[in-house]
CSV table of C-alpha atoms in Angstrom, one decimal:
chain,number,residue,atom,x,y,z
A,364,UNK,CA,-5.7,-27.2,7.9
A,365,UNK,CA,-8.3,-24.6,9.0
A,366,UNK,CA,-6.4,-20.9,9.7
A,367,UNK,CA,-7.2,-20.5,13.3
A,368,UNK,CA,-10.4,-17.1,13.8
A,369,UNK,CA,-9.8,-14.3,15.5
A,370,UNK,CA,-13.0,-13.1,17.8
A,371,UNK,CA,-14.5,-9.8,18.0
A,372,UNK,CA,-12.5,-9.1,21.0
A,373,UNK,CA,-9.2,-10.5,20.2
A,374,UNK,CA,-9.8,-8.6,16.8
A,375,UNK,CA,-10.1,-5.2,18.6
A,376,UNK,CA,-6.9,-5.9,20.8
A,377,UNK,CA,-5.2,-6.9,17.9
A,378,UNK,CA,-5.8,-4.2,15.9
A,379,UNK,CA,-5.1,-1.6,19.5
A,380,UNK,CA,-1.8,-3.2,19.5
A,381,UNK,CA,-1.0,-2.9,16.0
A,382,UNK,CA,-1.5,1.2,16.5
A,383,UNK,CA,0.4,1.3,19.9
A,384,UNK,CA,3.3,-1.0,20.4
A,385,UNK,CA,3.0,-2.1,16.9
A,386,UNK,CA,4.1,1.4,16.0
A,387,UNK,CA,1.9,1.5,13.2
A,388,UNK,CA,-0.7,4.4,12.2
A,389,UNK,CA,-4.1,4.1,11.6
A,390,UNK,CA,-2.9,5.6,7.9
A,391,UNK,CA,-1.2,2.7,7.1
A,392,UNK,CA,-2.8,-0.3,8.4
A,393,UNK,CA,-6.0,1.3,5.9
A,394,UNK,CA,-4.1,1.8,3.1
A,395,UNK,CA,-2.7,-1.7,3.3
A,396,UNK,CA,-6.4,-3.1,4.1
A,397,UNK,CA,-7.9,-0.9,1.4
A,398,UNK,CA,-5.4,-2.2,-1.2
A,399,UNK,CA,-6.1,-6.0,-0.1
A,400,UNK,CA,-9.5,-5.4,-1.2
A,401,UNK,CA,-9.1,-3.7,-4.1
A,402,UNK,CA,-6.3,-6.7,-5.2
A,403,UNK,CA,-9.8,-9.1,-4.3
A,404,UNK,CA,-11.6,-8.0,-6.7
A,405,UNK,CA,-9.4,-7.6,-9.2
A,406,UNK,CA,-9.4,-11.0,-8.9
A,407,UNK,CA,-13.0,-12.3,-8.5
A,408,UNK,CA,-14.4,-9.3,-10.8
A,409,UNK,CA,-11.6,-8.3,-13.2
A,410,UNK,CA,-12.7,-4.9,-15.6
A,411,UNK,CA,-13.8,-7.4,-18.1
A,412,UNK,CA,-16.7,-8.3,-16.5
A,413,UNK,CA,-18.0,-4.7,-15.9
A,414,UNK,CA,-15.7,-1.5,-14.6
A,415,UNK,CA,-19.2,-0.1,-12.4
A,416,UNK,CA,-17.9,-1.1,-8.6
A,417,UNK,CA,-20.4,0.4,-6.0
A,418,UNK,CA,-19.0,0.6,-2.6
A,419,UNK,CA,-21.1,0.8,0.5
A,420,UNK,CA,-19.6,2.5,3.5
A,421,UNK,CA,-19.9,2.8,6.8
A,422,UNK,CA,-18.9,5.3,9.3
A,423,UNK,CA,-16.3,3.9,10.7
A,424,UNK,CA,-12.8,1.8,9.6
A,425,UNK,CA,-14.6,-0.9,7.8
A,426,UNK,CA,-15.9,1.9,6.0
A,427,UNK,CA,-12.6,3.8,5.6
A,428,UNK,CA,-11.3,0.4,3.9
A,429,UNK,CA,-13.6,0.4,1.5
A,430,UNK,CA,-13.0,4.3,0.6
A,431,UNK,CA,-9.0,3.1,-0.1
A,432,UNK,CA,-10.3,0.2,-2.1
A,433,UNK,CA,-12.7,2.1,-4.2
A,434,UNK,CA,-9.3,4.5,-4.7
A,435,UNK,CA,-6.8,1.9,-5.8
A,436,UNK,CA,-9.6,0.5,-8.2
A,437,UNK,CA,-10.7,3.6,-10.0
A,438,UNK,CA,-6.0,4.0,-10.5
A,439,UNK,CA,-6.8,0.4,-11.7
A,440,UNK,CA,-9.2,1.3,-14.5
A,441,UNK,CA,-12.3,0.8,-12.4
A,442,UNK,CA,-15.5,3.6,-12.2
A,443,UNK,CA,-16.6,2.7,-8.7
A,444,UNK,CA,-19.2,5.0,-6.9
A,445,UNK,CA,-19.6,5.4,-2.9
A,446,UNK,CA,-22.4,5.5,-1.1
A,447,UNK,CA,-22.0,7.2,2.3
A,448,UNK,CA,-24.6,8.0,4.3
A,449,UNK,CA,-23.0,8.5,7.8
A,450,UNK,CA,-20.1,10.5,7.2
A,451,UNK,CA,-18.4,11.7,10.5
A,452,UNK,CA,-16.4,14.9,11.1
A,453,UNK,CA,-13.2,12.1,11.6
A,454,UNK,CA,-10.2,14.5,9.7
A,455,UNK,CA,-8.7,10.6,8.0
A,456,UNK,CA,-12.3,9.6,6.4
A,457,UNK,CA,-12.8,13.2,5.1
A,458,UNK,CA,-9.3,13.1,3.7
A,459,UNK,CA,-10.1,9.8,2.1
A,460,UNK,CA,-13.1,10.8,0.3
A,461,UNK,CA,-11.2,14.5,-1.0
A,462,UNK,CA,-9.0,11.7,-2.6
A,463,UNK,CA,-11.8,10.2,-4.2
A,464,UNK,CA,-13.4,13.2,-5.3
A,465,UNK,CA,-10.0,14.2,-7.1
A,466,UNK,CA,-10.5,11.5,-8.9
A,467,UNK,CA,-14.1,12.5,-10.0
A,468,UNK,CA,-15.4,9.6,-8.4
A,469,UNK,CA,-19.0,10.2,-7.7
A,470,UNK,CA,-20.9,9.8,-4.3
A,471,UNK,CA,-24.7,8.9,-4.5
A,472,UNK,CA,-27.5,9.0,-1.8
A,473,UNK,CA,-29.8,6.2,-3.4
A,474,UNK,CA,-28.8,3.1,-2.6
A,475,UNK,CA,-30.7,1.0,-4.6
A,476,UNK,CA,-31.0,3.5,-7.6
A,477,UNK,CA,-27.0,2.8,-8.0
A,478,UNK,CA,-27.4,-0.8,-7.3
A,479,UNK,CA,-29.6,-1.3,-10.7
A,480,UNK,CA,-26.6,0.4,-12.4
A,481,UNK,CA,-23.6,-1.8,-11.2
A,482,UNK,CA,-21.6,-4.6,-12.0
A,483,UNK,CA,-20.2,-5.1,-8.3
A,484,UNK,CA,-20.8,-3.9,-4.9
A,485,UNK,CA,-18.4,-3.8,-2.1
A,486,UNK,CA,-19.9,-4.3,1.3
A,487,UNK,CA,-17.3,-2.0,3.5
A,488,UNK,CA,-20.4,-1.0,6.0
A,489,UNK,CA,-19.3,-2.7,9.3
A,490,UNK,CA,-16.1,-4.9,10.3
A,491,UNK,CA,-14.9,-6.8,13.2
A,492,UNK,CA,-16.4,-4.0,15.8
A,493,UNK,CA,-19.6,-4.2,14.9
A,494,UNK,CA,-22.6,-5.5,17.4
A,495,UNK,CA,-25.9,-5.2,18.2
A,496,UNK,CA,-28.2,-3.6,16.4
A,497,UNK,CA,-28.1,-2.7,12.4
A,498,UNK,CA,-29.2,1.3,12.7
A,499,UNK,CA,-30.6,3.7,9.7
A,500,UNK,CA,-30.1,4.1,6.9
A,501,UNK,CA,-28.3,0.6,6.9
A,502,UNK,CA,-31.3,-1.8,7.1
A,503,UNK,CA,-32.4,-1.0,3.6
A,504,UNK,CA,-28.9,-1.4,2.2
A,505,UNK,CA,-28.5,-4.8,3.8
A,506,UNK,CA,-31.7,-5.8,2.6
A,507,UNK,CA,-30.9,-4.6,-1.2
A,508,UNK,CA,-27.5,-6.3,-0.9
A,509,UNK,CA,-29.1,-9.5,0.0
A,510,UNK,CA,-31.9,-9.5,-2.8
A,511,UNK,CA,-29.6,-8.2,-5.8
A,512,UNK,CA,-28.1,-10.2,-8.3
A,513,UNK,CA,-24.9,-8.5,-8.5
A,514,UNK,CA,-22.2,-9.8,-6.8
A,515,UNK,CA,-20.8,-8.4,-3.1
A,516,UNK,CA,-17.4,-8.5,-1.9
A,517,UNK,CA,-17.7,-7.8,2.2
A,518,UNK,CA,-15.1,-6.2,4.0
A,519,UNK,CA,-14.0,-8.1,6.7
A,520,UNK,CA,-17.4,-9.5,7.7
A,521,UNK,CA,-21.0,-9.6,5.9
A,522,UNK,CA,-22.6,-6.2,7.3
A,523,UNK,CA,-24.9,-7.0,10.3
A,524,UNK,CA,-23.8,-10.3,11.0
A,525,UNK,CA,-22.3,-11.0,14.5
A,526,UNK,CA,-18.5,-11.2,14.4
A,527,UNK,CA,-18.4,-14.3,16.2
A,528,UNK,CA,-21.7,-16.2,15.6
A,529,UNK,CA,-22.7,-15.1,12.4
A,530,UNK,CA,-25.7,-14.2,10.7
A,531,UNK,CA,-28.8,-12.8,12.9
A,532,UNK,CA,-31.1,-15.8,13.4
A,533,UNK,CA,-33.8,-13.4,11.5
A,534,UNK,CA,-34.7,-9.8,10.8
A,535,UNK,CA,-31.8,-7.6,8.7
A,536,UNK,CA,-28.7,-9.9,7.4
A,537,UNK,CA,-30.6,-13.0,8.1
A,538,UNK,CA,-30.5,-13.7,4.5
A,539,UNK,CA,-27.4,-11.8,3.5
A,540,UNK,CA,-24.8,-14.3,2.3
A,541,UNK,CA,-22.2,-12.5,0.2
A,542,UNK,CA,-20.5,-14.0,-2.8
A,543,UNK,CA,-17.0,-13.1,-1.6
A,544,UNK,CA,-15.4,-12.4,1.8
A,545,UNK,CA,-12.0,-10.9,2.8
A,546,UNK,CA,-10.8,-10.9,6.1
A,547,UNK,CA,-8.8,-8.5,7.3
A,548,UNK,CA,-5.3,-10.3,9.3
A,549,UNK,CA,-7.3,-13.1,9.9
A,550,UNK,CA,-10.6,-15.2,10.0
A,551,UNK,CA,-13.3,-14.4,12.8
A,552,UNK,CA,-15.4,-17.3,14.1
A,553,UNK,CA,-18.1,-16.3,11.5
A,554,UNK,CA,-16.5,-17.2,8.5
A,555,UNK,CA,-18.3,-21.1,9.2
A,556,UNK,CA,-21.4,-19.5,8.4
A,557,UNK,CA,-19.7,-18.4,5.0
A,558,UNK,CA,-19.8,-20.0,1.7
A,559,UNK,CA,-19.0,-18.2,-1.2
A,560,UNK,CA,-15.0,-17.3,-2.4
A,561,UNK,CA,-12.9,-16.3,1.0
A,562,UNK,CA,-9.8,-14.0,0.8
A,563,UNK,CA,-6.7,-13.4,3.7
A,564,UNK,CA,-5.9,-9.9,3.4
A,565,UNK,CA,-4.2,-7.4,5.5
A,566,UNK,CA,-0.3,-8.5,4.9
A,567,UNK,CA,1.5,-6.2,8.0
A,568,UNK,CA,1.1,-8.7,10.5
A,569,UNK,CA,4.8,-9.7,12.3
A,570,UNK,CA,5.2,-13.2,13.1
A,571,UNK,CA,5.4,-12.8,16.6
A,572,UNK,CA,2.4,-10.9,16.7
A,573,UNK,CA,0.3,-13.3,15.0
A,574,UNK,CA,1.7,-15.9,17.7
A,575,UNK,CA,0.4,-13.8,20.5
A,576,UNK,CA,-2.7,-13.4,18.9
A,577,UNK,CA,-2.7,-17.5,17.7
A,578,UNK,CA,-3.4,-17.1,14.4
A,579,UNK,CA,-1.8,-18.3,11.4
A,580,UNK,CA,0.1,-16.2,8.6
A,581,UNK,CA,-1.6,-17.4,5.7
A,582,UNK,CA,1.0,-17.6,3.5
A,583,UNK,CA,1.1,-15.0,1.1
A,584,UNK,CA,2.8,-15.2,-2.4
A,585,UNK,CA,5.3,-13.1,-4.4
A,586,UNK,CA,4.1,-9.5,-3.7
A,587,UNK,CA,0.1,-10.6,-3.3
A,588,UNK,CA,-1.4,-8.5,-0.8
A,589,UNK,CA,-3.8,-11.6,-0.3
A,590,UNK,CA,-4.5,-15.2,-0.5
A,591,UNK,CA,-7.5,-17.0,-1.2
A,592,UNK,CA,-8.5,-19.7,1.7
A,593,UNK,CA,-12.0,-21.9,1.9
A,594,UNK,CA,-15.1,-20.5,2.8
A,595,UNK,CA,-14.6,-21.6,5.8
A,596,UNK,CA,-11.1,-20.8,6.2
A,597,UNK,CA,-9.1,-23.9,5.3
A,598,UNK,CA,-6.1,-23.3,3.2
A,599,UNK,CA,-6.4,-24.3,-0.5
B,1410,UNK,CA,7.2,9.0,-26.4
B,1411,UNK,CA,9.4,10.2,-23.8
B,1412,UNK,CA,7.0,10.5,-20.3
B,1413,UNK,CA,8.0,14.1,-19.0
B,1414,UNK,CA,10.6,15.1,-16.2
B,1415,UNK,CA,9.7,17.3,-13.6
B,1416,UNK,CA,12.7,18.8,-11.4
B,1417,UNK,CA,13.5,19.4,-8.5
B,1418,UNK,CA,11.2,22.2,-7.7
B,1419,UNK,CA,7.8,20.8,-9.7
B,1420,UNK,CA,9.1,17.6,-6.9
B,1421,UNK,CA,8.8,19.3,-4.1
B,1422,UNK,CA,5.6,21.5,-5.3
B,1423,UNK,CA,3.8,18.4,-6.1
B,1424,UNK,CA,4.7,17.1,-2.8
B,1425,UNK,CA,3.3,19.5,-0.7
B,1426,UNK,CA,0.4,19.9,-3.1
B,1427,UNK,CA,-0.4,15.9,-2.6
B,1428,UNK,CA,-0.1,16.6,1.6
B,1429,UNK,CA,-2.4,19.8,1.6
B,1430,UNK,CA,-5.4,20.0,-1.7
B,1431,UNK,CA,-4.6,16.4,-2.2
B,1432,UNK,CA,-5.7,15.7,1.3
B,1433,UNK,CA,-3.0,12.6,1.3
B,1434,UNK,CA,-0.7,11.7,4.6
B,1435,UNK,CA,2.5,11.2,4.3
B,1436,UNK,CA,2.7,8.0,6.1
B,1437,UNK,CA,0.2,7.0,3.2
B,1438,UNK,CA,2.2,8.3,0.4
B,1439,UNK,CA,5.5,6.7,2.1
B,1440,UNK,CA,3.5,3.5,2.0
B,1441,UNK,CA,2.6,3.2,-1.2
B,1442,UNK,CA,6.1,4.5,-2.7
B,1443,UNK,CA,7.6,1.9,-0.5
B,1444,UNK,CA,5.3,-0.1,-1.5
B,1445,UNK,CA,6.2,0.2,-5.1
B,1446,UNK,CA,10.4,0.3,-5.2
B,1447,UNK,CA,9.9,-3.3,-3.1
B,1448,UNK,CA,8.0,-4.4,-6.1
B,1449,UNK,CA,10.7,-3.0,-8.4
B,1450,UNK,CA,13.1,-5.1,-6.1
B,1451,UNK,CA,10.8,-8.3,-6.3
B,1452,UNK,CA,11.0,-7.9,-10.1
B,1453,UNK,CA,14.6,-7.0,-10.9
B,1454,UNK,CA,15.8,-9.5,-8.2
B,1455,UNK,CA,13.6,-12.4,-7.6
B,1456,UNK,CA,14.4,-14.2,-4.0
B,1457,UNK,CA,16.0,-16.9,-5.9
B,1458,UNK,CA,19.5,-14.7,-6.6
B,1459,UNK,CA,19.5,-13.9,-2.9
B,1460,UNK,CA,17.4,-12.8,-0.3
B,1461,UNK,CA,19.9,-10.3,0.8
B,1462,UNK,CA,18.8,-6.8,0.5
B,1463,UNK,CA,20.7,-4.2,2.1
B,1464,UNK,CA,18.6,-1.0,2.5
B,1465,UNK,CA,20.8,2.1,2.9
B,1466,UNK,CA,18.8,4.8,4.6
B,1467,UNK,CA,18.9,9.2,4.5
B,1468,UNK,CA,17.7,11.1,6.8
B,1469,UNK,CA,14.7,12.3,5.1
B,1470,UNK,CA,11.2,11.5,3.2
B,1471,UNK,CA,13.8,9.2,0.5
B,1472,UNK,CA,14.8,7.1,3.6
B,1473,UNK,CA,11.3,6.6,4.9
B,1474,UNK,CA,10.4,4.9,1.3
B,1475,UNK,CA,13.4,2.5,2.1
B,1476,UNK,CA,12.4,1.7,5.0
B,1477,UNK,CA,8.7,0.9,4.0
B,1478,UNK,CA,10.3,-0.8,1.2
B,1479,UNK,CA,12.4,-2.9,3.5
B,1480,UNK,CA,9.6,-3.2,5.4
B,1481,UNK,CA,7.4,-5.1,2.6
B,1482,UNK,CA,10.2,-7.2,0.9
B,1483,UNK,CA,10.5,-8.4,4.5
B,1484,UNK,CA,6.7,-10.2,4.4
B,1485,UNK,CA,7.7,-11.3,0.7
B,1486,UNK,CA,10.3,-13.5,2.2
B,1487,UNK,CA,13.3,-11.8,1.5
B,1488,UNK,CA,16.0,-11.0,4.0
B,1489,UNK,CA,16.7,-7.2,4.5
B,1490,UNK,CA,19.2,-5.6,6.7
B,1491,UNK,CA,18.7,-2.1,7.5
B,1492,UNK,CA,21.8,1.2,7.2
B,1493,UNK,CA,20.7,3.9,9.1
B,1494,UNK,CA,23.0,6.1,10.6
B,1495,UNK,CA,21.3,9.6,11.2
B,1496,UNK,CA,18.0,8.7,12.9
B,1497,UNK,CA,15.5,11.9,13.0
B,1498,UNK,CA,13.6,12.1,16.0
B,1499,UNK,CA,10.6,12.8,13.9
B,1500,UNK,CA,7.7,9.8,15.2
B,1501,UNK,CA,7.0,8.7,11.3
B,1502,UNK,CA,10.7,7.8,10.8
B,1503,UNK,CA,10.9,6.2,14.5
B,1504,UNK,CA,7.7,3.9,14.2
B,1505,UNK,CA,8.8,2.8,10.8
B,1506,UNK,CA,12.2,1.2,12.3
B,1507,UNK,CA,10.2,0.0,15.3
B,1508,UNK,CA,8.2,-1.7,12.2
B,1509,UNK,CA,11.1,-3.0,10.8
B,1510,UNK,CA,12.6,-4.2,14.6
B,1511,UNK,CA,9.1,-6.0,15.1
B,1512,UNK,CA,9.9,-8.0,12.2
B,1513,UNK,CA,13.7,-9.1,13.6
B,1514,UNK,CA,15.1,-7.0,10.6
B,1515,UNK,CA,18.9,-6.2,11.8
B,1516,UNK,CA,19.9,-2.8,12.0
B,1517,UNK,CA,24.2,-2.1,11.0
B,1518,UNK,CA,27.0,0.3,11.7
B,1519,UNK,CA,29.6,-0.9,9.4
B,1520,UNK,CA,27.6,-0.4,5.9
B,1521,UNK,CA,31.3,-1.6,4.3
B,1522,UNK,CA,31.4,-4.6,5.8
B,1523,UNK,CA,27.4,-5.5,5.5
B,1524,UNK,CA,27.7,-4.6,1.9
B,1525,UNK,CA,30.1,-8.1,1.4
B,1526,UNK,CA,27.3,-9.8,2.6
B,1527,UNK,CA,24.3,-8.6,0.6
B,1528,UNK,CA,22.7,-9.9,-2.6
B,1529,UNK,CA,21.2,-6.5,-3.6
B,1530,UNK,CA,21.5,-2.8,-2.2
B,1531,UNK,CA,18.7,-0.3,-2.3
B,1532,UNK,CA,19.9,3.2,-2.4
B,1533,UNK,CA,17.4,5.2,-0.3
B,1534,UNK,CA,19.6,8.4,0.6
B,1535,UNK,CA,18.7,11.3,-1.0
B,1536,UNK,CA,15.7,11.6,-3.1
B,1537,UNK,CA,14.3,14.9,-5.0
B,1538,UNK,CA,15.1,17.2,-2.0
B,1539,UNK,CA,18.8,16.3,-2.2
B,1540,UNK,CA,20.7,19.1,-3.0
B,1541,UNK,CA,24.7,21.0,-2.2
B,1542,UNK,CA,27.1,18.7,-0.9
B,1543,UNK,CA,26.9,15.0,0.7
B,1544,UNK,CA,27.7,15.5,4.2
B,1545,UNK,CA,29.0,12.9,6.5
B,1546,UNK,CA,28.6,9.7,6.8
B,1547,UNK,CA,27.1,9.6,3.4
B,1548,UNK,CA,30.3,9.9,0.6
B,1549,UNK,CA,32.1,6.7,1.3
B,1550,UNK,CA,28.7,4.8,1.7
B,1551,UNK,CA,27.7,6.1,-1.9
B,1552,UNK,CA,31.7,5.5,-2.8
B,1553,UNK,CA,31.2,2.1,-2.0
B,1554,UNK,CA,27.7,1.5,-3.7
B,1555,UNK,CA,29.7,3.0,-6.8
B,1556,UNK,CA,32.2,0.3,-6.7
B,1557,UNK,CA,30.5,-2.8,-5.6
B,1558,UNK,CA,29.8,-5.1,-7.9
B,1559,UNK,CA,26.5,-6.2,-5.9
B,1560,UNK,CA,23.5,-4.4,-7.9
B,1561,UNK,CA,22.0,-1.2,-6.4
B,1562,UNK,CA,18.5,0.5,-7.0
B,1563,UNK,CA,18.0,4.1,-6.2
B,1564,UNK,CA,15.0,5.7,-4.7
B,1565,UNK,CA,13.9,8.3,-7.0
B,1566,UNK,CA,17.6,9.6,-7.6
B,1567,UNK,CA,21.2,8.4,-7.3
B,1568,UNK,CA,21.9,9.5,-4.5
B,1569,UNK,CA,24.6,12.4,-4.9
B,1570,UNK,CA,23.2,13.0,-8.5
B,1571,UNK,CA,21.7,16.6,-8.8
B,1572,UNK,CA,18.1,16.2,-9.3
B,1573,UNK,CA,18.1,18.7,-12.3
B,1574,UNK,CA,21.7,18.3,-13.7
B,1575,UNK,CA,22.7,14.5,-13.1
B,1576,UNK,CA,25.6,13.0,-11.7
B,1577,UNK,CA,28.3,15.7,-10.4
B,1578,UNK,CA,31.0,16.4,-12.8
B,1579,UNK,CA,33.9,15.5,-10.0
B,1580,UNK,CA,34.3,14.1,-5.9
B,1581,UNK,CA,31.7,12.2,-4.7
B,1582,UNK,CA,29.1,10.1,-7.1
B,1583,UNK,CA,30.4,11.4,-10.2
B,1584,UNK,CA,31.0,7.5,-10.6
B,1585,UNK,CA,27.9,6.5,-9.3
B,1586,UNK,CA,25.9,4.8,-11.4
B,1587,UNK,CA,23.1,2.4,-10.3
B,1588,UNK,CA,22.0,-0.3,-12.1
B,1589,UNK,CA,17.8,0.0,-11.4
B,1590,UNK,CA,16.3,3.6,-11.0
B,1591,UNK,CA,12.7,3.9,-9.5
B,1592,UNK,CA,11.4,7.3,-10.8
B,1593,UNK,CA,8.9,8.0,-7.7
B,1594,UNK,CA,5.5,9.8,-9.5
B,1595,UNK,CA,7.2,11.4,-12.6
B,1596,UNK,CA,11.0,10.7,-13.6
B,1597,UNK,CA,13.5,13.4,-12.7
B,1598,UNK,CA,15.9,15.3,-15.2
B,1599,UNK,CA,18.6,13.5,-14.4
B,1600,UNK,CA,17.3,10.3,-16.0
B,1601,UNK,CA,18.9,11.6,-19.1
B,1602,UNK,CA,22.6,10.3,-17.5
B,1603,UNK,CA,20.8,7.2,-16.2
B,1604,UNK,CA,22.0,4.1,-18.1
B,1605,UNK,CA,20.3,1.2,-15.9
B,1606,UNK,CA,16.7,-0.7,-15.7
B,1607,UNK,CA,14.2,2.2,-15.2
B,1608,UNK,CA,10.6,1.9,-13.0
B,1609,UNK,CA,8.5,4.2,-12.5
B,1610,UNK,CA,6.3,4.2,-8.9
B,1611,UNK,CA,4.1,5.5,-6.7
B,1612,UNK,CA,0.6,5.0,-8.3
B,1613,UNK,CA,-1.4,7.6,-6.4
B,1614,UNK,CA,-1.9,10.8,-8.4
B,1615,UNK,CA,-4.7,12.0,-9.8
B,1616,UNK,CA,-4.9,12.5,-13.7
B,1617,UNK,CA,-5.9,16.4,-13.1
B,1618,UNK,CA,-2.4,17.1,-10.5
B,1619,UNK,CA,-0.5,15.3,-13.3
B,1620,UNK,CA,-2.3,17.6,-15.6
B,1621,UNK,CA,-1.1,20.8,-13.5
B,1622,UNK,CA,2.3,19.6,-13.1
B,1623,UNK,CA,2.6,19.0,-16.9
B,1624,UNK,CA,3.6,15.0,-16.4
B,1625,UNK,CA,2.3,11.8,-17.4
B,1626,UNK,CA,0.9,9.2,-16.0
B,1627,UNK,CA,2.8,6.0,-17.2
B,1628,UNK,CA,-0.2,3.6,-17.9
B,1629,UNK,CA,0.0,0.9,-14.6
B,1630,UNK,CA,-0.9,-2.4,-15.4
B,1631,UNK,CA,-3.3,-4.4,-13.5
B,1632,UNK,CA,-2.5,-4.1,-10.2
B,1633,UNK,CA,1.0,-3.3,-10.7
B,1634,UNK,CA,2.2,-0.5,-8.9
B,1635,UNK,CA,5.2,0.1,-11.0
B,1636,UNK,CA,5.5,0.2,-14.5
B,1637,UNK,CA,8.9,-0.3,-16.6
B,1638,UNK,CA,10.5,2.5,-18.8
B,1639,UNK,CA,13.2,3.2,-20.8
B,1640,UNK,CA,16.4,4.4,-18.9
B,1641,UNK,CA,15.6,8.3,-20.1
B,1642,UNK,CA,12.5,7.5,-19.4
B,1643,UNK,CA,10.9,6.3,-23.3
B,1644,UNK,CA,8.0,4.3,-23.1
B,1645,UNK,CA,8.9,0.3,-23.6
């Protein structure tokens, strides 16, 4: 059985309600997204295999996931580093990255300087809200992410591709295909584009809310804050 | 090696130190100490001896954790019912029971009568603010939690207990004693008068505010959010 996708638009309603009548704060819902990821790679990339986790993030809550993952894996043992160019004046992002520098976690400007020095990137540039066109200084970080040989985790969606038909027929992202995908509550449409390892993540959604929105609980275990699926979203 | 107390006031320094230099929110720091007495539920009392977990709730930040905590053990399949008797009017406090009443989790009057149909009680009264005397309704709830048989974990203290001096030497909770204590950041003095399964939580401080609050940080495994000591606190 294939988890039912959640479009772009249904996404951005979901995730309004979950802040209004849901009752929850933006706080939360990142700290639980954030830890989803980090609790993904732990899996596909345990320390073992390299404790160097670089992090691309965007400027808005794609990218604020990724600044909670890169926190719960540097508690984990980790050495991630952040690139982030865009930073906005947001009070929540700028708390999120006094976190990180508490914890000596460094930032970097070059992009593909820190990719030749990592053992994993984390692709927390754009989510389920992104559209159109990929703007500066992203292009170049796409383009790095799809030519290096280390592996990328994407937040939610691979940056740049469209939420609900995938990757851009050409130009930037065209021939960015990540090795590992979570989504955040649940699938979007573009996830039948994907084909590397694909992870449910996000577990705050109520039953009834999920049935408004007609998607599927993917049935979580014990205390994990994820579950792996198909690429394409089927359960395993 | 014994990890180091901190008391009452180090507590409440640290605190306010996490929610101002540390840049954290509280609804984020309530999350992820929720976060981490449900796991200390999930591992003292697996679903299979009952999904019953009745979550007594203070008034305060201590409350807030349970009702996170009920919150979480609620997606892990367990069945929590929810004591809460003085509701603040503070928004955190109300959109984490409109959390919990998303989810279909029952709110009772009659903690007595819910506690004869519970598998497991979580104590989240009073936590490292608590001091002076228990006012009302509190002292025949923690009466009760002192003579059921059902097993109780306390949030950060026994509820009652003096943060600094342990259990009072007469009236209410001087025969309270808990069978799982979570230790929320850093243990408490009173651990020293603690007999039962000890946990410490609440993975989100940074190596250098341990440092300045002269504690430890208890070595997390994994992804674990908790990590098992010795009653007083001795690492296992």
């Amino acid at each position: 059985m294939a988890f039912k996708t959640i479009g772009a638009k249904a996404a951005a309603a979901l995730d309004k309600e979950l802040m209004s009548t849901g009752a929850f704060s933006i706080d939360q819902l990142m700290e639980l997204a954030g830890l989803s990821v980090s609790q993904v790679v732990y899996r596909v990339h345990p320390i073992s295999k390299g404790p160097r986790v670089l992090v691309a993030v965007g400027p808005g809550n794609n990218g604020g996931d990724g600044l909670v993952a890169a926190r719960h894996l540097r508690h984990c043992g980790y050495a991630p580093t952040i690139y982030y160019p865009k930073r906005p004046k947001n009070d929540l992002y700028q708390r999120l990255a006094k976190q990180l520098e508490d914890l000596d976690v460094p930032f970097v400007d070059d992009f593909p300087a820190a990719l030749k020095s990592t053992d994993h990137v984390v692709d927390a540039i754009f989510g389920f809200s992104f559209s159109g066109e990929v703007r500066e200084p992203f292009p170049a970080v796409i383009q790095a992410m799809a030519e290096t040989k280390v592996p990328v985790t994407s937040v939610d969606a691979p940056s740049s591709w469209n939420i609900d038909q995938g990757p851009p027929k050409s130009g930037v992202g065209s021939n960015f295909h990540p090795d590992v995908l979570v989504s955040l509550t649940a699938p979007k449409p573009l996830v039948q584009f994907f084909k590397g390892r694909h992870f449910i993540g996000g577990r705050f959604v109520a039953p009834a809310i999920a049935k408004k929105y007609d998607f599927d609980l993917p049935g979580y275990e014990g205390i994990d804050q994820i579950v792996e699926v198909s690429p394409g979203g089927q359960r395993l």
